[in-house]
Structure formats: structure tokens, C-alpha cells
PDB file of C-alpha atoms and ligand atoms in Angstrom:
ATOM      1  CA  MET A  73      21.385 157.601 -21.150  1.00 93.00           C
ATOM      2  CA  ARG A  74      20.138 156.236 -23.940  1.00 97.00           C
ATOM      3  CA  ILE A  75      22.064 157.582 -27.354  1.00 98.00           C
ATOM      4  CA  GLY A  76      20.900 157.116 -30.902  1.00 98.00           C
ATOM      5  CA  PHE A  77      22.792 157.637 -33.876  1.00 98.00           C
ATOM      6  CA  ILE A  78      21.573 158.584 -37.158  1.00 98.00           C
ATOM      7  CA  GLY A  79      24.314 157.838 -39.586  1.00 97.00           C
ATOM      8  CA  SER A  80      27.105 155.322 -38.652  1.00 97.00           C
ATOM      9  CA  GLY A  81      30.256 156.777 -40.405  1.00 96.00           C
ATOM     10  CA  GLY A  82      33.801 157.759 -39.398  1.00 96.00           C
ATOM     11  CA  ILE A  83      32.711 160.409 -36.514  1.00 97.00           C
ATOM     12  CA  THR A  84      29.600 158.012 -35.179  1.00 98.00           C
ATOM     13  CA  ARG A  85      32.780 155.114 -35.175  1.00 98.00           C
ATOM     14  CA  ALA A  86      35.271 157.699 -33.035  1.00 97.00           C
ATOM     15  CA  VAL A  87      32.176 158.847 -30.530  1.00 97.00           C
ATOM     16  CA  VAL A  88      31.006 155.327 -29.977  1.00 97.00           C
ATOM     17  CA  THR A  89      34.340 153.928 -29.530  1.00 97.00           C
ATOM     18  CA  GLY A  90      35.205 156.792 -27.130  1.00 97.00           C
ATOM     19  CA  LEU A  91      31.794 156.340 -25.099  1.00 96.00           C
ATOM     20  CA  CYS A  92      32.242 152.248 -24.903  1.00 95.00           C
ATOM     21  CA  HIS A  93      35.695 152.899 -23.487  1.00 93.00           C
ATOM     22  CA  GLY A  94      34.024 155.243 -20.924  1.00 88.00           C
ATOM     23  CA  ASP A  95      33.109 154.548 -17.143  1.00 85.00           C
ATOM     24  CA  ALA A  96      29.429 155.774 -17.399  1.00 82.00           C
ATOM     25  CA  LYS A  97      27.384 152.787 -19.554  1.00 84.00           C
ATOM     26  CA  HIS A  98      25.308 154.175 -22.308  1.00 93.00           C
ATOM     27  CA  ASP A  99      22.838 152.053 -23.832  1.00 96.00           C
ATOM     28  CA  ILE A 100      23.717 153.259 -27.799  1.00 97.00           C
ATOM     29  CA  TRP A 101      21.213 152.895 -30.412  1.00 98.00           C
ATOM     30  CA  LEU A 102      22.970 152.805 -34.070  1.00 98.00           C
ATOM     31  CA  SER A 103      21.144 153.123 -37.476  1.00 96.00           C
ATOM     32  CA  PRO A 104      21.481 150.103 -40.029  1.00 94.00           C
ATOM     33  CA  ARG A 105      23.794 152.778 -42.293  1.00 93.00           C
ATOM     34  CA  ASN A 106      26.246 151.760 -42.600  1.00 91.00           C
ATOM     35  CA  ALA A 107      25.765 148.226 -42.028  1.00 95.00           C
ATOM     36  CA  GLU A 108      29.552 147.426 -41.770  1.00 96.00           C
ATOM     37  CA  VAL A 109      30.230 150.242 -39.446  1.00 96.00           C
ATOM     38  CA  SER A 110      27.275 149.634 -37.507  1.00 96.00           C
ATOM     39  CA  ALA A 111      27.672 145.634 -37.454  1.00 96.00           C
ATOM     40  CA  GLN A 112      31.573 146.498 -36.076  1.00 96.00           C
ATOM     41  CA  LEU A 113      30.549 148.795 -33.147  1.00 97.00           C
ATOM     42  CA  ALA A 114      27.865 146.202 -31.677  1.00 96.00           C
ATOM     43  CA  GLN A 115      30.643 143.914 -31.543  1.00 95.00           C
ATOM     44  CA  LEU A 116      32.246 146.394 -28.847  1.00 94.00           C
ATOM     45  CA  ASP A 117      29.975 146.334 -25.989  1.00 92.00           C
ATOM     46  CA  ASP A 118      26.326 144.261 -25.337  1.00 93.00           C
ATOM     47  CA  HIS A 119      24.770 147.971 -24.941  1.00 95.00           C
ATOM     48  CA  VAL A 120      25.511 148.937 -28.358  1.00 97.00           C
ATOM     49  CA  ARG A 121      22.672 147.477 -31.081  1.00 97.00           C
ATOM     50  CA  VAL A 122      21.903 148.351 -34.490  1.00 97.00           C
ATOM     51  CA  CYS A 123      18.659 149.266 -35.169  1.00 97.00           C
ATOM     52  CA  GLU A 124      16.203 148.305 -38.214  1.00 96.00           C
ATOM     53  CA  SER A 125      15.492 151.551 -39.071  1.00 97.00           C
ATOM     54  CA  ASN A 126      16.148 155.393 -38.390  1.00 97.00           C
ATOM     55  CA  GLN A 127      12.830 156.037 -36.773  1.00 97.00           C
ATOM     56  CA  GLN A 128      13.609 153.054 -34.947  1.00 98.00           C
ATOM     57  CA  VAL A 129      16.560 154.583 -33.530  1.00 98.00           C
ATOM     58  CA  VAL A 130      15.072 158.140 -32.656  1.00 98.00           C
ATOM     59  CA  ASP A 131      12.017 156.171 -30.963  1.00 97.00           C
ATOM     60  CA  ALA A 132      14.461 153.995 -28.552  1.00 97.00           C
ATOM     61  CA  SER A 133      16.746 157.378 -27.453  1.00 97.00           C
ATOM     62  CA  ASP A 134      16.675 159.857 -25.150  1.00 96.00           C
ATOM     63  CA  VAL A 135      19.140 161.924 -27.533  1.00 98.00           C
ATOM     64  CA  VAL A 136      19.495 161.525 -31.003  1.00 98.00           C
ATOM     65  CA  CYS A 137      22.788 162.660 -32.720  1.00 98.00           C
ATOM     66  CA  ILE A 138      22.564 163.382 -36.377  1.00 98.00           C
ATOM     67  CA  ALA A 139      25.635 162.043 -38.020  1.00 98.00           C
ATOM     68  CA  VAL A 140      24.957 161.851 -41.835  1.00 97.00           C
ATOM     69  CA  VAL A 141      26.602 164.157 -44.424  1.00 96.00           C
ATOM     70  CA  PRO A 142      25.610 167.653 -44.934  1.00 92.00           C
ATOM     71  CA  ASP A 143      23.903 167.070 -48.303  1.00 92.00           C
ATOM     72  CA  ILE A 144      21.479 164.812 -47.321  1.00 95.00           C
ATOM     73  CA  ALA A 145      20.775 165.449 -43.435  1.00 96.00           C
ATOM     74  CA  GLU A 146      17.677 167.753 -43.952  1.00 94.00           C
ATOM     75  CA  GLU A 147      16.182 164.889 -46.569  1.00 95.00           C
ATOM     76  CA  VAL A 148      16.987 162.677 -43.539  1.00 96.00           C
ATOM     77  CA  LEU A 149      15.453 164.876 -40.782  1.00 95.00           C
ATOM     78  CA  GLN A 150      11.936 164.952 -42.465  1.00 93.00           C
ATOM     79  CA  THR A 151      11.544 161.820 -42.974  1.00 94.00           C
ATOM     80  CA  LEU A 152      11.576 160.987 -39.194  1.00 96.00           C
ATOM     81  CA  THR A 153       9.611 161.806 -36.030  1.00 96.00           C
ATOM     82  CA  PHE A 154      11.272 163.137 -32.578  1.00 96.00           C
ATOM     83  CA  ARG A 155       9.414 163.474 -29.520  1.00 95.00           C
ATOM     84  CA  PRO A 156       8.833 167.529 -28.236  1.00 94.00           C
ATOM     85  CA  GLY A 157      11.796 167.983 -25.942  1.00 93.00           C
ATOM     86  CA  GLN A 158      13.669 165.622 -27.177  1.00 97.00           C
ATOM     87  CA  LEU A 159      17.573 166.175 -27.163  1.00 98.00           C
ATOM     88  CA  VAL A 160      19.098 165.946 -30.484  1.00 98.00           C
ATOM     89  CA  ILE A 161      22.714 166.728 -31.339  1.00 98.00           C
ATOM     90  CA  SER A 162      23.462 167.372 -34.764  1.00 98.00           C
ATOM     91  CA  PHE A 163      27.263 166.932 -35.556  1.00 97.00           C
ATOM     92  CA  VAL A 164      26.234 168.560 -39.526  1.00 95.00           C
ATOM     93  CA  ALA A 165      28.487 171.299 -40.955  1.00 90.00           C
ATOM     94  CA  GLY A 166      26.919 174.095 -41.695  1.00 87.00           C
ATOM     95  CA  LEU A 167      23.165 173.316 -40.784  1.00 92.00           C
ATOM     96  CA  THR A 168      22.072 176.088 -38.048  1.00 94.00           C
ATOM     97  CA  VAL A 169      19.442 175.360 -34.948  1.00 95.00           C
ATOM     98  CA  ASP A 170      16.935 177.472 -37.363  1.00 94.00           C
ATOM     99  CA  ARG A 171      17.207 175.258 -39.896  1.00 94.00           C
ATOM    100  CA  LEU A 172      17.179 171.772 -38.168  1.00 95.00           C
ATOM    101  CA  GLN A 173      14.264 173.088 -36.327  1.00 93.00           C
ATOM    102  CA  ARG A 174      12.611 173.710 -39.440  1.00 92.00           C
ATOM    103  CA  ARG A 175      12.854 170.659 -40.946  1.00 92.00           C
ATOM    104  CA  MET A 176      12.350 168.683 -37.601  1.00 90.00           C
ATOM    105  CA  GLY A 177       8.830 170.190 -37.275  1.00 85.00           C
ATOM    106  CA  VAL A 178       8.707 169.690 -33.602  1.00 88.00           C
ATOM    107  CA  GLU A 179      10.190 171.834 -30.753  1.00 87.00           C
ATOM    108  CA  ALA A 180      12.839 169.462 -29.736  1.00 92.00           C
ATOM    109  CA  GLU A 181      15.970 170.635 -28.128  1.00 96.00           C
ATOM    110  CA  ILE A 182      18.725 171.304 -30.568  1.00 97.00           C
ATOM    111  CA  VAL A 183      22.684 171.101 -29.855  1.00 98.00           C
ATOM    112  CA  ARG A 184      25.399 171.606 -32.594  1.00 98.00           C
ATOM    113  CA  ALA A 185      28.515 169.819 -31.959  1.00 98.00           C
ATOM    114  CA  ILE A 186      31.616 169.169 -33.686  1.00 97.00           C
ATOM    115  CA  PRO A 187      33.208 165.580 -32.085  1.00 97.00           C
ATOM    116  CA  LEU A 188      36.384 164.915 -33.701  1.00 96.00           C
ATOM    117  CA  PRO A 189      38.203 161.701 -34.520  1.00 95.00           C
ATOM    118  CA  ALA A 190      40.462 161.724 -31.099  1.00 95.00           C
ATOM    119  CA  THR A 191      37.373 161.048 -29.357  1.00 97.00           C
ATOM    120  CA  ALA A 192      37.741 157.363 -30.010  1.00 97.00           C
ATOM    121  CA  HIS A 193      40.360 157.987 -27.094  1.00 96.00           C
ATOM    122  CA  ARG A 194      38.661 160.082 -24.908  1.00 95.00           C
ATOM    123  CA  SER A 195      41.071 163.141 -26.120  1.00 93.00           C
ATOM    124  CA  GLY A 196      40.948 166.134 -27.706  1.00 91.00           C
ATOM    125  CA  SER A 197      38.125 168.838 -27.354  1.00 95.00           C
ATOM    126  CA  THR A 198      34.364 169.122 -28.843  1.00 98.00           C
ATOM    127  CA  VAL A 199      33.067 172.525 -29.094  1.00 98.00           C
ATOM    128  CA  ILE A 200      29.257 172.570 -28.171  1.00 98.00           C
ATOM    129  CA  TYR A 201      26.352 175.210 -29.137  1.00 98.00           C
ATOM    130  CA  PRO A 202      24.250 176.099 -27.048  1.00 98.00           C
ATOM    131  CA  ARG A 203      25.278 175.144 -23.438  1.00 97.00           C
ATOM    132  CA  ASN A 204      23.475 171.819 -22.655  1.00 98.00           C
ATOM    133  CA  ALA A 205      24.454 169.936 -19.469  1.00 97.00           C
ATOM    134  CA  GLU A 206      23.345 166.160 -20.960  1.00 97.00           C
ATOM    135  CA  ALA A 207      25.286 166.983 -24.164  1.00 98.00           C
ATOM    136  CA  LYS A 208      28.308 168.490 -22.206  1.00 97.00           C
ATOM    137  CA  ALA A 209      28.325 165.125 -19.990  1.00 96.00           C
ATOM    138  CA  ILE A 210      28.643 162.925 -22.935  1.00 96.00           C
ATOM    139  CA  PHE A 211      31.331 164.823 -24.773  1.00 97.00           C
ATOM    140  CA  ASP A 212      33.135 165.498 -21.370  1.00 96.00           C
ATOM    141  CA  ALA A 213      33.223 161.515 -21.248  1.00 95.00           C
ATOM    142  CA  ILE A 214      35.026 161.462 -24.559  1.00 96.00           C
ATOM    143  CA  GLY A 215      37.462 164.432 -24.167  1.00 95.00           C
ATOM    144  CA  ALA A 216      37.097 168.137 -23.372  1.00 94.00           C
ATOM    145  CA  THR A 217      34.164 170.287 -24.053  1.00 97.00           C
ATOM    146  CA  VAL A 218      34.089 173.496 -24.988  1.00 97.00           C
ATOM    147  CA  GLU A 219      30.557 175.299 -24.573  1.00 97.00           C
ATOM    148  CA  VAL A 220      29.660 178.377 -26.908  1.00 97.00           C
ATOM    149  CA  THR A 221      27.072 180.903 -26.306  1.00 96.00           C
ATOM    150  CA  GLU A 222      26.613 182.436 -29.736  1.00 96.00           C
ATOM    151  CA  GLU A 223      26.200 180.165 -32.737  1.00 96.00           C
ATOM    152  CA  ALA A 224      28.104 182.489 -34.937  1.00 94.00           C
ATOM    153  CA  GLN A 225      31.439 181.459 -32.870  1.00 95.00           C
ATOM    154  CA  TYR A 226      30.510 177.911 -33.016  1.00 96.00           C
ATOM    155  CA  ASP A 227      30.217 178.202 -36.875  1.00 93.00           C
ATOM    156  CA  LEU A 228      34.080 180.051 -36.743  1.00 95.00           C
ATOM    157  CA  PHE A 229      35.193 177.001 -34.375  1.00 96.00           C
ATOM    158  CA  SER A 230      34.280 175.032 -37.127  1.00 93.00           C
ATOM    159  CA  VAL A 231      36.619 176.234 -39.904  1.00 95.00           C
ATOM    160  CA  ALA A 232      39.282 175.769 -37.308  1.00 96.00           C
ATOM    161  CA  THR A 233      38.473 172.119 -37.407  1.00 95.00           C
ATOM    162  CA  ALA A 234      39.485 172.238 -41.418  1.00 95.00           C
ATOM    163  CA  THR A 235      43.138 172.168 -40.369  1.00 96.00           C
ATOM    164  CA  MET A 236      43.179 168.809 -39.281  1.00 96.00           C
ATOM    165  CA  SER A 237      44.933 167.158 -43.043  1.00 97.00           C
ATOM    166  CA  THR A 238      47.213 170.425 -43.107  1.00 97.00           C
ATOM    167  CA  TYR A 239      48.310 169.353 -39.778  1.00 97.00           C
ATOM    168  CA  TYR A 240      49.375 166.006 -40.551  1.00 98.00           C
ATOM    169  CA  GLY A 241      50.701 167.495 -44.090  1.00 98.00           C
ATOM    170  CA  PHE A 242      53.013 169.742 -41.969  1.00 98.00           C
ATOM    171  CA  VAL A 243      54.177 166.852 -39.888  1.00 98.00           C
ATOM    172  CA  GLU A 244      55.281 164.667 -42.965  1.00 98.00           C
ATOM    173  CA  ALA A 245      56.856 167.280 -44.533  1.00 98.00           C
ATOM    174  CA  GLN A 246      59.425 167.202 -41.660  1.00 98.00           C
ATOM    175  CA  ALA A 247      59.259 163.536 -41.779  1.00 98.00           C
ATOM    176  CA  GLN A 248      59.793 163.547 -45.347  1.00 98.00           C
ATOM    177  CA  TRP A 249      62.956 166.072 -44.563  1.00 98.00           C
ATOM    178  CA  LEU A 250      64.112 163.773 -42.028  1.00 98.00           C
ATOM    179  CA  ALA A 251      63.974 160.573 -44.271  1.00 98.00           C
ATOM    180  CA  GLN A 252      65.576 162.698 -47.318  1.00 98.00           C
ATOM    181  CA  LYS A 253      68.343 163.206 -45.005  1.00 98.00           C
ATOM    182  CA  GLY A 254      68.913 159.182 -44.109  1.00 98.00           C
ATOM    183  CA  VAL A 255      66.828 159.082 -41.029  1.00 98.00           C
ATOM    184  CA  PRO A 256      64.680 156.154 -40.889  1.00 98.00           C
ATOM    185  CA  TYR A 257      60.766 157.146 -41.773  1.00 98.00           C
ATOM    186  CA  GLU A 258      59.404 155.245 -38.911  1.00 98.00           C
ATOM    187  CA  GLY A 259      61.951 156.787 -36.328  1.00 98.00           C
ATOM    188  CA  ALA A 260      61.102 160.019 -37.955  1.00 98.00           C
ATOM    189  CA  ARG A 261      57.625 159.329 -37.246  1.00 98.00           C
ATOM    190  CA  THR A 262      57.666 158.170 -33.985  1.00 98.00           C
ATOM    191  CA  PHE A 263      59.999 161.177 -32.882  1.00 98.00           C
ATOM    192  CA  LEU A 264      57.758 163.492 -34.723  1.00 98.00           C
ATOM    193  CA  ALA A 265      54.322 161.848 -33.024  1.00 98.00           C
ATOM    194  CA  GLY A 266      55.332 162.021 -29.817  1.00 98.00           C
ATOM    195  CA  TYR A 267      57.078 165.696 -30.093  1.00 98.00           C
ATOM    196  CA  TYR A 268      53.922 166.976 -31.052  1.00 98.00           C
ATOM    197  CA  SER A 269      51.976 165.169 -28.461  1.00 96.00           C
ATOM    198  CA  GLY A 270      54.463 166.675 -25.498  1.00 97.00           C
ATOM    199  CA  LEU A 271      53.934 170.220 -27.161  1.00 97.00           C
ATOM    200  CA  ALA A 272      50.267 169.648 -27.098  1.00 95.00           C
ATOM    201  CA  LYS A 273      50.442 168.266 -23.583  1.00 94.00           C
ATOM    202  CA  LEU A 274      52.068 171.345 -22.474  1.00 95.00           C
ATOM    203  CA  ALA A 275      49.630 173.960 -23.797  1.00 95.00           C
ATOM    204  CA  GLN A 276      46.799 171.615 -22.102  1.00 92.00           C
ATOM    205  CA  VAL A 277      48.142 172.109 -18.811  1.00 94.00           C
ATOM    206  CA  SER A 278      49.503 175.606 -19.278  1.00 95.00           C
ATOM    207  CA  HIS A 279      47.297 178.763 -18.950  1.00 91.00           C
ATOM    208  CA  ASP A 280      49.582 180.644 -21.341  1.00 97.00           C
ATOM    209  CA  SER A 281      48.890 181.959 -24.566  1.00 98.00           C
ATOM    210  CA  PHE A 282      50.086 180.034 -27.641  1.00 97.00           C
ATOM    211  CA  ASP A 283      52.152 183.366 -28.193  1.00 96.00           C
ATOM    212  CA  GLU A 284      53.702 183.262 -24.979  1.00 97.00           C
ATOM    213  CA  LEU A 285      54.337 179.338 -25.496  1.00 98.00           C
ATOM    214  CA  ALA A 286      56.303 180.249 -28.501  1.00 97.00           C
ATOM    215  CA  LYS A 287      58.369 183.089 -26.813  1.00 96.00           C
ATOM    216  CA  GLN A 288      59.114 180.007 -23.978  1.00 96.00           C
ATOM    217  CA  CYS A 289      60.516 177.941 -27.125  1.00 95.00           C
ATOM    218  CA  THR A 290      62.668 180.896 -28.110  1.00 96.00           C
ATOM    219  CA  THR A 291      66.258 181.540 -27.367  1.00 96.00           C
ATOM    220  CA  GLU A 292      67.308 184.618 -29.127  1.00 96.00           C
ATOM    221  CA  GLY A 293      69.809 183.945 -31.855  1.00 96.00           C
ATOM    222  CA  GLY A 294      68.574 180.357 -31.747  1.00 97.00           C
ATOM    223  CA  ILE A 295      66.891 177.820 -34.028  1.00 98.00           C
ATOM    224  CA  ASN A 296      63.001 178.183 -32.932  1.00 97.00           C
ATOM    225  CA  GLU A 297      63.721 181.812 -33.466  1.00 97.00           C
ATOM    226  CA  LEU A 298      65.561 181.341 -36.832  1.00 98.00           C
ATOM    227  CA  MET A 299      62.401 178.784 -38.225  1.00 97.00           C
ATOM    228  CA  GLN A 300      59.591 181.003 -36.954  1.00 96.00           C
ATOM    229  CA  ARG A 301      61.583 184.416 -38.625  1.00 96.00           C
ATOM    230  CA  LYS A 302      61.842 182.464 -41.725  1.00 97.00           C
ATOM    231  CA  LEU A 303      58.438 181.091 -42.230  1.00 97.00           C
ATOM    232  CA  GLU A 304      56.916 184.789 -40.714  1.00 97.00           C
ATOM    233  CA  SER A 305      58.802 186.723 -43.608  1.00 98.00           C
ATOM    234  CA  GLU A 306      57.975 184.002 -46.113  1.00 97.00           C
ATOM    235  CA  GLY A 307      54.194 184.718 -45.333  1.00 98.00           C
ATOM    236  CA  PHE A 308      53.394 181.417 -43.985  1.00 97.00           C
ATOM    237  CA  PHE A 309      51.424 182.913 -40.947  1.00 97.00           C
ATOM    238  CA  GLU A 310      49.351 185.140 -43.142  1.00 98.00           C
ATOM    239  CA  GLN A 311      48.746 182.144 -45.085  1.00 98.00           C
ATOM    240  CA  VAL A 312      47.095 180.247 -42.464  1.00 97.00           C
ATOM    241  CA  ARG A 313      44.891 183.573 -41.857  1.00 97.00           C
ATOM    242  CA  THR A 314      43.977 183.956 -45.682  1.00 98.00           C
ATOM    243  CA  ALA A 315      43.338 179.937 -45.946  1.00 98.00           C
ATOM    244  CA  MET A 316      40.898 180.261 -42.895  1.00 97.00           C
ATOM    245  CA  ASP A 317      38.942 183.068 -44.294  1.00 97.00           C
ATOM    246  CA  ALA A 318      37.917 180.893 -47.378  1.00 97.00           C
ATOM    247  CA  VAL A 319      36.891 178.077 -45.650  1.00 95.00           C
ATOM    248  CA  GLN A 320      34.434 180.270 -43.440  1.00 94.00           C
ATOM    249  CA  LYS A 321      33.800 181.799 -47.164  1.00 93.00           C
ATOM    250  CA  ARG A 322      32.830 178.439 -48.203  1.00 90.00           C
ATOM    251  CA  LEU A 323      30.942 177.313 -45.146  1.00 86.00           C
ATOM    252  CA  MET A 324      28.896 180.515 -45.159  1.00 83.00           C
ATOM    253  CA  ASN A 325      28.023 179.913 -48.871  1.00 80.00           C
ATOM    254  CA  GLY A 326      26.643 176.009 -48.081  1.00 63.00           C
ATOM    255  CA  ARG A 327      23.850 177.650 -46.306  1.00 57.00           C
TER     256      ARG A 327
HETATM  257  N1  LIG B   7      34.517 163.340 -39.782  1.00 66.34           N
HETATM  258  C1  LIG B   7      34.765 164.689 -38.983  1.00 66.34           C
HETATM  259  O1  LIG B   7      36.101 164.872 -38.492  1.00 66.34           O
HETATM  260  C2  LIG B   7      33.860 165.669 -38.497  1.00 66.34           C
HETATM  261  C3  LIG B   7      34.212 166.209 -37.244  1.00 66.34           C
HETATM  262  C4  LIG B   7      32.993 167.166 -36.884  1.00 66.34           C
HETATM  263  C5  LIG B   7      31.592 166.917 -37.760  1.00 66.34           C
HETATM  264  N2  LIG B   7      31.424 166.170 -38.518  1.00 66.34           N
HETATM  265  C6  LIG B   7      29.918 166.161 -39.385  1.00 66.34           C
HETATM  266  O2  LIG B   7      29.369 164.868 -39.193  1.00 66.34           O
HETATM  267  C7  LIG B   7      28.538 164.339 -40.055  1.00 66.34           C
HETATM  268  C8  LIG B   7      29.397 162.839 -40.644  1.00 66.34           C
HETATM  269  O3  LIG B   7      30.352 162.732 -41.194  1.00 66.34           O
HETATM  270  P1  LIG B   7      31.332 161.283 -40.655  1.00 66.34           P
HETATM  271  O4  LIG B   7      32.512 162.137 -41.325  1.00 66.34           O
HETATM  272  O5  LIG B   7      31.335 160.711 -40.101  1.00 66.34           O
HETATM  273  O6  LIG B   7      30.427 161.187 -42.288  1.00 66.34           O
HETATM  274  P2  LIG B   7      30.497 159.596 -42.800  1.00 66.34           P
HETATM  275  O7  LIG B   7      31.885 158.785 -42.613  1.00 66.34           O
HETATM  276  O8  LIG B   7      30.467 159.831 -44.730  1.00 66.34           O
HETATM  277  O9  LIG B   7      29.157 158.931 -42.564  1.00 66.34           O
HETATM  278  C9  LIG B   7      28.106 159.109 -42.401  1.00 66.34           C
HETATM  279  C10 LIG B   7      27.279 157.564 -42.784  1.00 66.34           C
HETATM  280  O10 LIG B   7      25.930 158.020 -43.096  1.00 66.34           O
HETATM  281  C11 LIG B   7      25.104 157.023 -43.453  1.00 66.34           C
HETATM  282  N3  LIG B   7      23.933 157.231 -44.014  1.00 66.34           N
HETATM  283  C12 LIG B   7      23.951 157.705 -45.527  1.00 66.34           C
HETATM  284  N4  LIG B   7      22.413 157.745 -45.690  1.00 66.34           N
HETATM  285  C13 LIG B   7      22.162 157.608 -44.691  1.00 66.34           C
HETATM  286  C14 LIG B   7      20.309 157.300 -44.409  1.00 66.34           C
HETATM  287  N5  LIG B   7      19.415 157.731 -45.189  1.00 66.34           N
HETATM  288  N6  LIG B   7      20.368 157.082 -43.064  1.00 66.34           N
HETATM  289  C15 LIG B   7      21.464 157.016 -42.041  1.00 66.34           C
HETATM  290  N7  LIG B   7      22.596 156.807 -42.565  1.00 66.34           N
HETATM  291  C16 LIG B   7      22.966 157.346 -43.659  1.00 66.34           C
HETATM  292  C17 LIG B   7      26.204 156.689 -44.397  1.00 66.34           C
HETATM  293  O11 LIG B   7      25.954 155.527 -44.716  1.00 66.34           O
HETATM  294  P3  LIG B   7      27.030 154.739 -46.274  1.00 66.34           P
HETATM  295  O12 LIG B   7      28.170 154.442 -46.003  1.00 66.34           O
HETATM  296  O13 LIG B   7      25.933 153.459 -46.352  1.00 66.34           O
HETATM  297  O14 LIG B   7      26.570 155.542 -47.187  1.00 66.34           O
HETATM  298  C18 LIG B   7      27.497 156.804 -43.561  1.00 66.34           C
HETATM  299  O15 LIG B   7      27.802 155.862 -42.572  1.00 66.34           O
HETATM  300  C19 LIG B   7      28.754 165.095 -41.172  1.00 66.34           C
HETATM  301  O16 LIG B   7      27.530 165.914 -41.132  1.00 66.34           O
HETATM  302  C20 LIG B   7      30.140 165.951 -41.110  1.00 66.34           C
HETATM  303  O17 LIG B   7      29.928 167.423 -41.386  1.00 66.34           O
HETATM  304  C21 LIG B   7      32.367 165.150 -38.891  1.00 66.34           C
END
């Protein structure tokens, strides 16, 4: 497949790195910006090339991924000419299929996707809307793909992706606690990275709900029960829900 990327930033770096380490060889066309990132990615594989303009990316590609920040996405799209029926995958948060279609001015096939940094290591999961076999094949090669059939649901998944820095903050608090008690930080970090990777792996191979998995880790009167009860009684889980409401509100207002 010939896959183009408009915008070579953090998420393009992750997706292209993952694709280059995958089994299928794609021809990858990158936009000239960011020049440094594009040049680095072009070093990964002979099949990755940097174009002279965004339009050249569109012309050279079967599938075009839009990976610029939301503030400039519509302006960039308006300058480009897509082919009717061309598959366009937008990574841009908050920009609906309808709005993308209007800005593109041609009946392209539009898919929205939320690839995440772990795609660089061909792990994690990517949500796509609507269902599309070609887009699914691309993201299946760099992790798991979750297809949704309603755009409102897709937007809810966007809310869930606002927890990445909080997750690392949560683990850092534990590493700092261990360090303050005298454990070398590097040992704490190594332990916690493996510990959470193990819990994530268990959830991936199991069909149980997260609530069921939590129960399986809880012994009556044990330390997991104590931790869970203490955080619950202090409103920790309620605050997670409230913060997700706030993120949803922000994403809805951004339209
Ligand atoms: N980061 C994530 O985890 C994540 C996850 C899912 C979706 N997204 C979405 O993916 C999109 C990209 O995110 P990102 O984190 O990769 O952003 P980013 O690192 O800021 O990358 C954006 C890139 O766009 C380039 N650019 C600016 N103007 C351009 C133009 N006119 N034509 C072509 N390229 C241009 C920038 O180049 P310069 O550096 O030269 O300005 C930069 O390389 C966003 O819309 C975001 O909502 C991000």
C-alpha cells in the first residue's frame, strides 16, 4: 500500500516506526514538515521518502493520514486536492467526518483514527470510525484495532486517551514513594514498569471485566482491599469520572 502522512510529528513518528518494523512493506510518503522528523524517519527504511509538498504526498498515496494539530488542520485540508474515493485517515482530535468532508470538497472515503505512541512498538490499541477494512489492516499491523460504528462513541474513546499523562503521574507517585523510603529510583522504576505491563497483559488475554480482574486481585482483609477501599472512600474513582466529564466538555466545545 502507498501511505502518505501530512504532518510529521510525534504521532506520525510512532505510526511510521511501527509500520517499518512490521511484516508488510508499505511505500510511505512524508510531508516536508517537520523536516528533522521526516529526515529521521526516512533513515528507517528505503520505502520511506520525503516529498517536497503536502500535495505531492496526496498525489503519491493511496491512503493519506492527516496528522497536523487541530488548530491548523482545516486550513491545511483546504489547500489540498484529493481524488474522489481516496482513503483519508484523520488523526485530528475533535474534527468530525462531516466537517472533514466539507473542508476537503471532494467525496473522499474518510476514517478517523486515534493511534497512540505505543504503535511505535506495535502494541496498544487504535480506535477507528467508521469500519474500514484497509484502515483496520494498517492499524492491526501496529497493535490492536477497535472499530466503532457511531461517531459519538469514537469521541468518547478520545476522552479516555486523555489519561496517558495521569497514568504516568500515578506510577511516578509510587516510584517517588518507594524512593523516599530508601529504594533506588531505577529499581523502583524497573519494578513498576514490569508490574503494570504484567497487569495490562493479564487484562489483554482475559475476557473478564476490569471489575472482575480487580476482585481476583483482592483478598478479604488484604492489602489490595485496603488500598482500594481507602481510595474509594476519599473519592479517587469519582474524581476520575468527573475529570473525564471535564475532558468530554472541552472536546465538545472545541467543535
Ligand atoms: N500525540 C498523540 O498521542 C495523539 C494521539 C492521537 C491523535 N493525535 C492527533 O494527531 C495529530 C498530530 O499530533 P502530534 O502529537 O503528532 O502533533 P505534533 O507532534 O505537533 O506534529 C504536528 C506536525 O505537523 C507539522 N505541520 C505544521 N504545519 C504543517 C503544514 N502546514 N503541513 C504539514 N505539516 C505541518 C508540524 O511541523 P513543525 O514542527 O515544522 O511545525 C509537526 O511536525 C493531532 O491532530 C492530534 O490531535 C495525537
